[in-house]
Coordinates of C-alpha atoms in Angstrom, one line a residue:
M185 CA 212.3 165.1 68.6
V186 CA 212.8 161.6 70.0
L187 CA 209.8 159.7 71.4
D188 CA 210.7 157.0 74.0
F189 CA 207.7 154.8 74.8
N190 CA 209.7 152.5 77.1
N191 CA 209.0 154.7 80.2
Y192 CA 205.2 154.7 79.7
D193 CA 202.8 152.1 81.0
N194 CA 200.9 150.3 78.2
K195 CA 197.7 152.4 78.6
K196 CA 199.5 155.7 78.4
K197 CA 201.6 154.4 75.5
N198 CA 198.6 153.4 73.6
L199 CA 196.9 156.7 74.1
L200 CA 200.0 158.6 73.0
E201 CA 200.4 156.4 69.9
Q202 CA 196.7 156.9 69.1
E203 CA 197.0 160.7 69.3
I204 CA 200.1 160.7 67.0
Y205 CA 198.3 158.5 64.5
K206 CA 195.2 160.6 64.6
L207 CA 197.3 163.7 63.9
F208 CA 199.0 162.0 61.0
V209 CA 195.7 160.8 59.5
S210 CA 194.1 164.2 59.8
Q211 CA 197.0 166.2 58.4
C212 CA 198.2 164.0 55.5
N213 CA 196.5 163.8 52.2
N214 CA 196.8 161.2 49.4
V215 CA 199.2 158.8 51.1
K216 CA 200.6 156.3 48.5
E217 CA 202.0 153.5 50.7
L218 CA 200.9 152.1 54.1
N219 CA 202.5 149.4 56.2
W220 CA 199.7 148.6 58.6
T221 CA 200.9 146.1 61.2
N222 CA 199.5 147.5 64.5
S223 CA 196.2 147.6 66.3
Q224 CA 195.5 151.3 65.7
P225 CA 192.2 151.7 63.8
L226 CA 193.7 154.1 61.3
S227 CA 190.7 153.9 58.8
L228 CA 188.3 154.9 61.6
F229 CA 190.1 158.2 62.5
P230 CA 188.8 161.5 61.2
G231 CA 190.2 162.3 57.8
A232 CA 190.9 158.7 56.9
S233 CA 189.0 158.7 53.6
T234 CA 191.1 161.7 52.4
C235 CA 194.3 160.3 53.8
F236 CA 194.1 156.8 52.3
S237 CA 191.8 157.1 49.2
Q238 CA 194.8 157.2 46.8
L239 CA 196.8 154.4 48.4
H240 CA 198.8 152.4 45.8
S241 CA 200.5 149.9 48.1
L242 CA 199.2 148.3 51.3
F243 CA 201.1 146.0 53.5
I244 CA 198.9 144.5 56.2
D245 CA 199.0 142.0 59.1
P246 CA 195.3 140.9 59.7
N247 CA 196.4 139.4 63.0
S248 CA 197.2 142.9 64.3
V249 CA 194.8 145.1 62.5
N250 CA 191.3 145.8 64.0
S251 CA 188.8 143.9 61.9
N252 CA 186.3 146.8 61.8
A253 CA 189.0 149.1 60.6
L254 CA 190.1 146.7 57.9
Y255 CA 186.6 146.5 56.6
Q256 CA 186.2 150.3 56.7
I257 CA 189.3 150.9 54.6
S258 CA 187.8 148.9 51.7
K259 CA 185.1 151.5 51.4
F260 CA 187.4 154.3 50.2
C261 CA 190.7 152.5 49.3
R262 CA 189.9 151.3 45.8
Y263 CA 193.0 152.0 43.7
L264 CA 195.6 149.6 45.1
N265 CA 198.3 148.3 42.7
T266 CA 200.0 146.2 45.4
L267 CA 198.5 144.3 48.3
I268 CA 200.8 142.3 50.6
I269 CA 199.2 140.3 53.4
Y270 CA 201.3 138.8 56.2
N271 CA 200.3 136.1 58.7
C272 CA 197.1 135.2 56.8
S273 CA 195.6 132.3 58.8
Q274 CA 192.0 132.1 57.6
D275 CA 189.4 133.3 55.2
L276 CA 188.6 136.7 56.6
P277 CA 185.6 138.5 55.1
E278 CA 187.3 141.8 55.6
L279 CA 190.1 140.8 53.3
V280 CA 187.6 139.5 50.7
S281 CA 185.8 142.9 50.8
L282 CA 189.2 144.7 50.4
I283 CA 190.1 142.7 47.4
D284 CA 186.6 143.0 45.8
S285 CA 186.7 146.8 46.2
Q286 CA 189.9 147.2 44.1
R287 CA 189.7 148.5 40.5
N288 CA 193.3 148.0 39.4
L289 CA 194.9 145.4 41.6
K290 CA 198.1 144.1 39.9
N291 CA 200.4 142.7 42.5
V292 CA 199.3 140.4 45.3
K293 CA 201.5 138.6 47.9
I294 CA 200.0 136.4 50.6
Y295 CA 202.1 134.9 53.3
S296 CA 200.2 132.5 55.5
D297 CA 200.8 131.6 59.1
N298 CA 202.2 128.1 58.7
D299 CA 200.9 127.0 62.2
L300 CA 197.4 128.1 61.5
R301 CA 196.7 127.4 57.8
R302 CA 193.1 126.8 57.1
N303 CA 190.8 126.9 54.1
Y304 CA 191.1 129.9 51.8
K305 CA 188.3 129.2 49.4
K306 CA 186.6 132.7 49.6
L307 CA 189.9 134.5 49.4
S308 CA 190.8 132.4 46.3
E309 CA 187.5 133.3 44.8
A310 CA 188.0 137.0 45.5
L311 CA 191.4 136.8 43.7
A312 CA 189.8 135.0 40.8
R313 CA 187.3 137.9 40.5
K314 CA 190.3 140.2 39.8
S315 CA 191.7 137.9 37.1
N316 CA 191.4 140.7 34.6
T317 CA 193.9 142.9 36.5
I318 CA 196.2 140.7 38.6
K319 CA 199.6 140.2 36.9
H320 CA 201.9 139.1 39.8
L321 CA 200.9 136.6 42.5
H322 CA 202.9 135.2 45.4
L323 CA 201.5 132.5 47.7
N324 CA 202.9 130.5 50.5
L325 CA 199.6 128.7 50.9
L326 CA 198.1 126.1 48.6
T327 CA 194.5 126.4 47.5
E328 CA 192.4 123.7 46.0
S329 CA 189.9 126.1 44.7
P330 CA 189.6 125.7 41.0
S331 CA 188.3 129.3 40.7
L332 CA 191.8 130.8 41.1
S333 CA 192.8 130.5 37.5
L334 CA 194.2 133.9 36.5
D335 CA 194.3 134.2 32.8
N336 CA 196.3 137.4 32.7
L337 CA 198.9 136.4 35.3
T338 CA 202.5 136.9 34.2
V339 CA 204.4 136.2 37.4
L340 CA 203.7 133.3 39.9
S341 CA 205.6 132.7 43.0
I342 CA 204.9 129.7 45.4
S343 CA 206.9 129.1 48.6
G344 CA 206.4 126.9 51.6
W345 CA 206.5 123.4 53.0
Y346 CA 203.3 121.5 52.8
T347 CA 201.5 118.5 54.3
D348 CA 200.5 115.6 52.0
D349 CA 196.9 116.6 52.3
E350 CA 197.7 120.1 51.1
I351 CA 199.7 118.8 48.2
R352 CA 196.9 116.4 47.2
G353 CA 194.4 119.3 47.2
F354 CA 196.8 121.3 45.1
Q355 CA 197.1 118.4 42.6
H356 CA 193.4 118.4 42.2
Y357 CA 193.5 122.1 41.6
L358 CA 196.2 121.7 39.0
S359 CA 193.8 119.5 37.0
V360 CA 191.8 122.6 36.0
L361 CA 194.5 125.2 36.4
K362 CA 195.7 127.4 33.5
F363 CA 198.0 130.4 33.4
P364 CA 198.3 130.9 29.7
D365 CA 200.4 134.2 29.8
L366 CA 202.8 133.1 32.6
Q367 CA 206.3 134.6 32.0
S368 CA 208.0 134.0 35.4
L369 CA 207.8 131.1 37.8
Y370 CA 209.4 131.0 41.2
V371 CA 209.0 127.9 43.4
T372 CA 210.6 127.2 46.8
G373 CA 209.5 124.3 48.9
S374 CA 208.0 120.9 48.9
I375 CA 206.1 121.0 45.6
Y376 CA 206.4 117.8 43.6
T377 CA 208.2 118.1 40.2
Y378 CA 205.4 116.2 38.5
D379 CA 202.9 119.0 39.6
L380 CA 205.2 121.7 38.4
A381 CA 205.5 119.9 35.1
T382 CA 201.7 119.9 34.9
L383 CA 201.6 123.6 35.6
I384 CA 204.2 124.4 32.9
R385 CA 202.4 122.3 30.3
K386 CA 199.3 124.5 30.8
T387 CA 201.0 127.7 29.9
N388 CA 201.4 129.0 26.4
G389 CA 205.1 128.7 26.2
N390 CA 205.9 132.3 27.2
I391 CA 207.9 131.5 30.4
S392 CA 211.3 133.4 30.3
R393 CA 212.4 132.9 33.9
A394 CA 212.1 129.9 36.1
F395 CA 213.6 129.4 39.6
F396 CA 213.2 126.1 41.5
N397 CA 214.7 125.7 45.0
G398 CA 214.1 122.9 47.5
I399 CA 211.5 121.1 45.4
N400 CA 210.8 117.4 45.7
K401 CA 213.0 115.9 43.1
E402 CA 211.0 112.8 42.4
D403 CA 210.3 112.5 38.7
I404 CA 212.8 115.3 37.9
V405 CA 213.0 114.1 34.3
I406 CA 209.4 114.9 33.8
L407 CA 210.0 118.5 34.9
I408 CA 213.0 118.8 32.6
H409 CA 211.0 117.5 29.6
A410 CA 208.2 120.0 30.4
I411 CA 210.7 122.9 30.5
A412 CA 212.5 121.8 27.3
N413 CA 209.2 121.3 25.4
N414 CA 207.1 124.1 26.7
C415 CA 209.6 126.9 27.6
R416 CA 211.4 127.4 24.3
K417 CA 211.6 131.2 25.1
I418 CA 213.2 130.7 28.6
E419 CA 216.2 133.0 29.2
I420 CA 217.0 132.4 32.9
L421 CA 216.8 129.0 34.6
H422 CA 217.8 128.1 38.2
M423 CA 217.3 124.5 39.4
N424 CA 219.0 121.6 41.0
L425 CA 220.1 119.6 38.0
N426 CA 222.4 116.8 37.2
P427 CA 224.7 117.9 34.3
R428 CA 223.8 114.8 32.2
R429 CA 220.2 116.1 32.1
L430 CA 221.4 119.3 30.4
I431 CA 221.6 118.2 26.8
L432 CA 217.8 118.3 26.2
L433 CA 217.5 121.7 27.8
L434 CA 220.4 123.2 25.9
S435 CA 219.2 121.7 22.6
N436 CA 215.6 123.0 22.9
C437 CA 216.0 126.3 24.8
K438 CA 217.9 128.4 22.4
N439 CA 217.3 131.7 24.2
L440 CA 219.0 130.8 27.4
V441 CA 221.2 133.6 28.8
E442 CA 221.7 132.4 32.4
I443 CA 221.7 129.0 33.9
N444 CA 222.3 128.0 37.6
L445 CA 222.6 124.3 38.0
S446 CA 222.8 124.2 41.8
H447 CA 224.3 120.7 41.2
D448 CA 223.3 118.0 43.7
Y449 CA 226.1 115.5 44.1
T450 CA 223.7 113.1 45.9
D451 CA 222.2 112.4 42.5
D452 CA 223.5 109.3 40.8
D453 CA 226.1 111.1 38.7
S454 CA 229.2 109.7 37.3
S455 CA 229.9 112.6 35.0
S456 CA 233.2 114.5 35.5
G457 CA 233.9 118.2 35.2
D458 CA 235.3 117.5 31.8
D459 CA 232.1 115.9 30.7
L460 CA 230.1 118.9 31.9
L461 CA 232.4 121.3 30.0
N462 CA 232.1 119.2 26.9
I463 CA 228.3 119.3 27.1
L464 CA 228.3 123.0 27.6
A465 CA 230.7 123.5 24.7
D466 CA 228.8 121.3 22.3
Y467 CA 225.2 122.2 23.1
S468 CA 225.1 125.7 24.6
P469 CA 223.3 128.3 22.5
K470 CA 225.3 131.4 21.7
S471 CA 223.1 133.5 23.9
L472 CA 224.2 131.6 27.1
T473 CA 226.8 133.8 28.8
N474 CA 226.2 133.3 32.5
I475 CA 226.7 129.8 33.9
T476 CA 226.8 128.9 37.6
I477 CA 227.5 125.3 38.8

């Protein structure tokens, strides 16, 4: 059966959609994954507690979802492993309640609305209250809340382009930040290399994967030293790097398996291809088998 909503006016279309969703909610038990990006109040329909009580993964757009319905689902959806939030533009109490109600939340991804970014203090505090379970965290918003330290975090991903005020707030946050068990770090956007170096120095040396793309390259040497001295276990490294900066990394990071230099020829670089090959031949650990330039 093919349903074509294009020939219905909006009111009839909404009523038909609602009846279909009601039927789905009433007839389905123990749904494991939900992508909730429309205005239908799914958690308010009869049978919702049975349908969604065993959700493991929830993808949600709070700009589209009814706020009462979002608050209601937190009452019976308590076993999420993964929570992905799109278009997060403010500190919504419904999202805070949803996070607080979780008992085993491990993977959180929050994508902000870049045009409407506001303060996320309460959301940050809610995430911090789950520091004993959250292992993977992706943010494309920066928080200056010092409560966001997640001692058990193993994967951190930050992406986005930020104003000077947002970066200054993040710098203040970094002064008290610690991610001791961090193993993977993914950064895309306008974060300063000095701030990334500060973050890396506050780990316990367990980072095995690091990806840096589009970062502000001011003080790149500081970041290189931070990686070389604090990431001795690193296996995969992707970053924009002048080949003449390689020697320290190759000398200290003996577990490297893969390196992607993404070489920037705008950097002041007089080294030739032969020089690069000589550096790789003389300093590469035996484990290094995958090199991209």
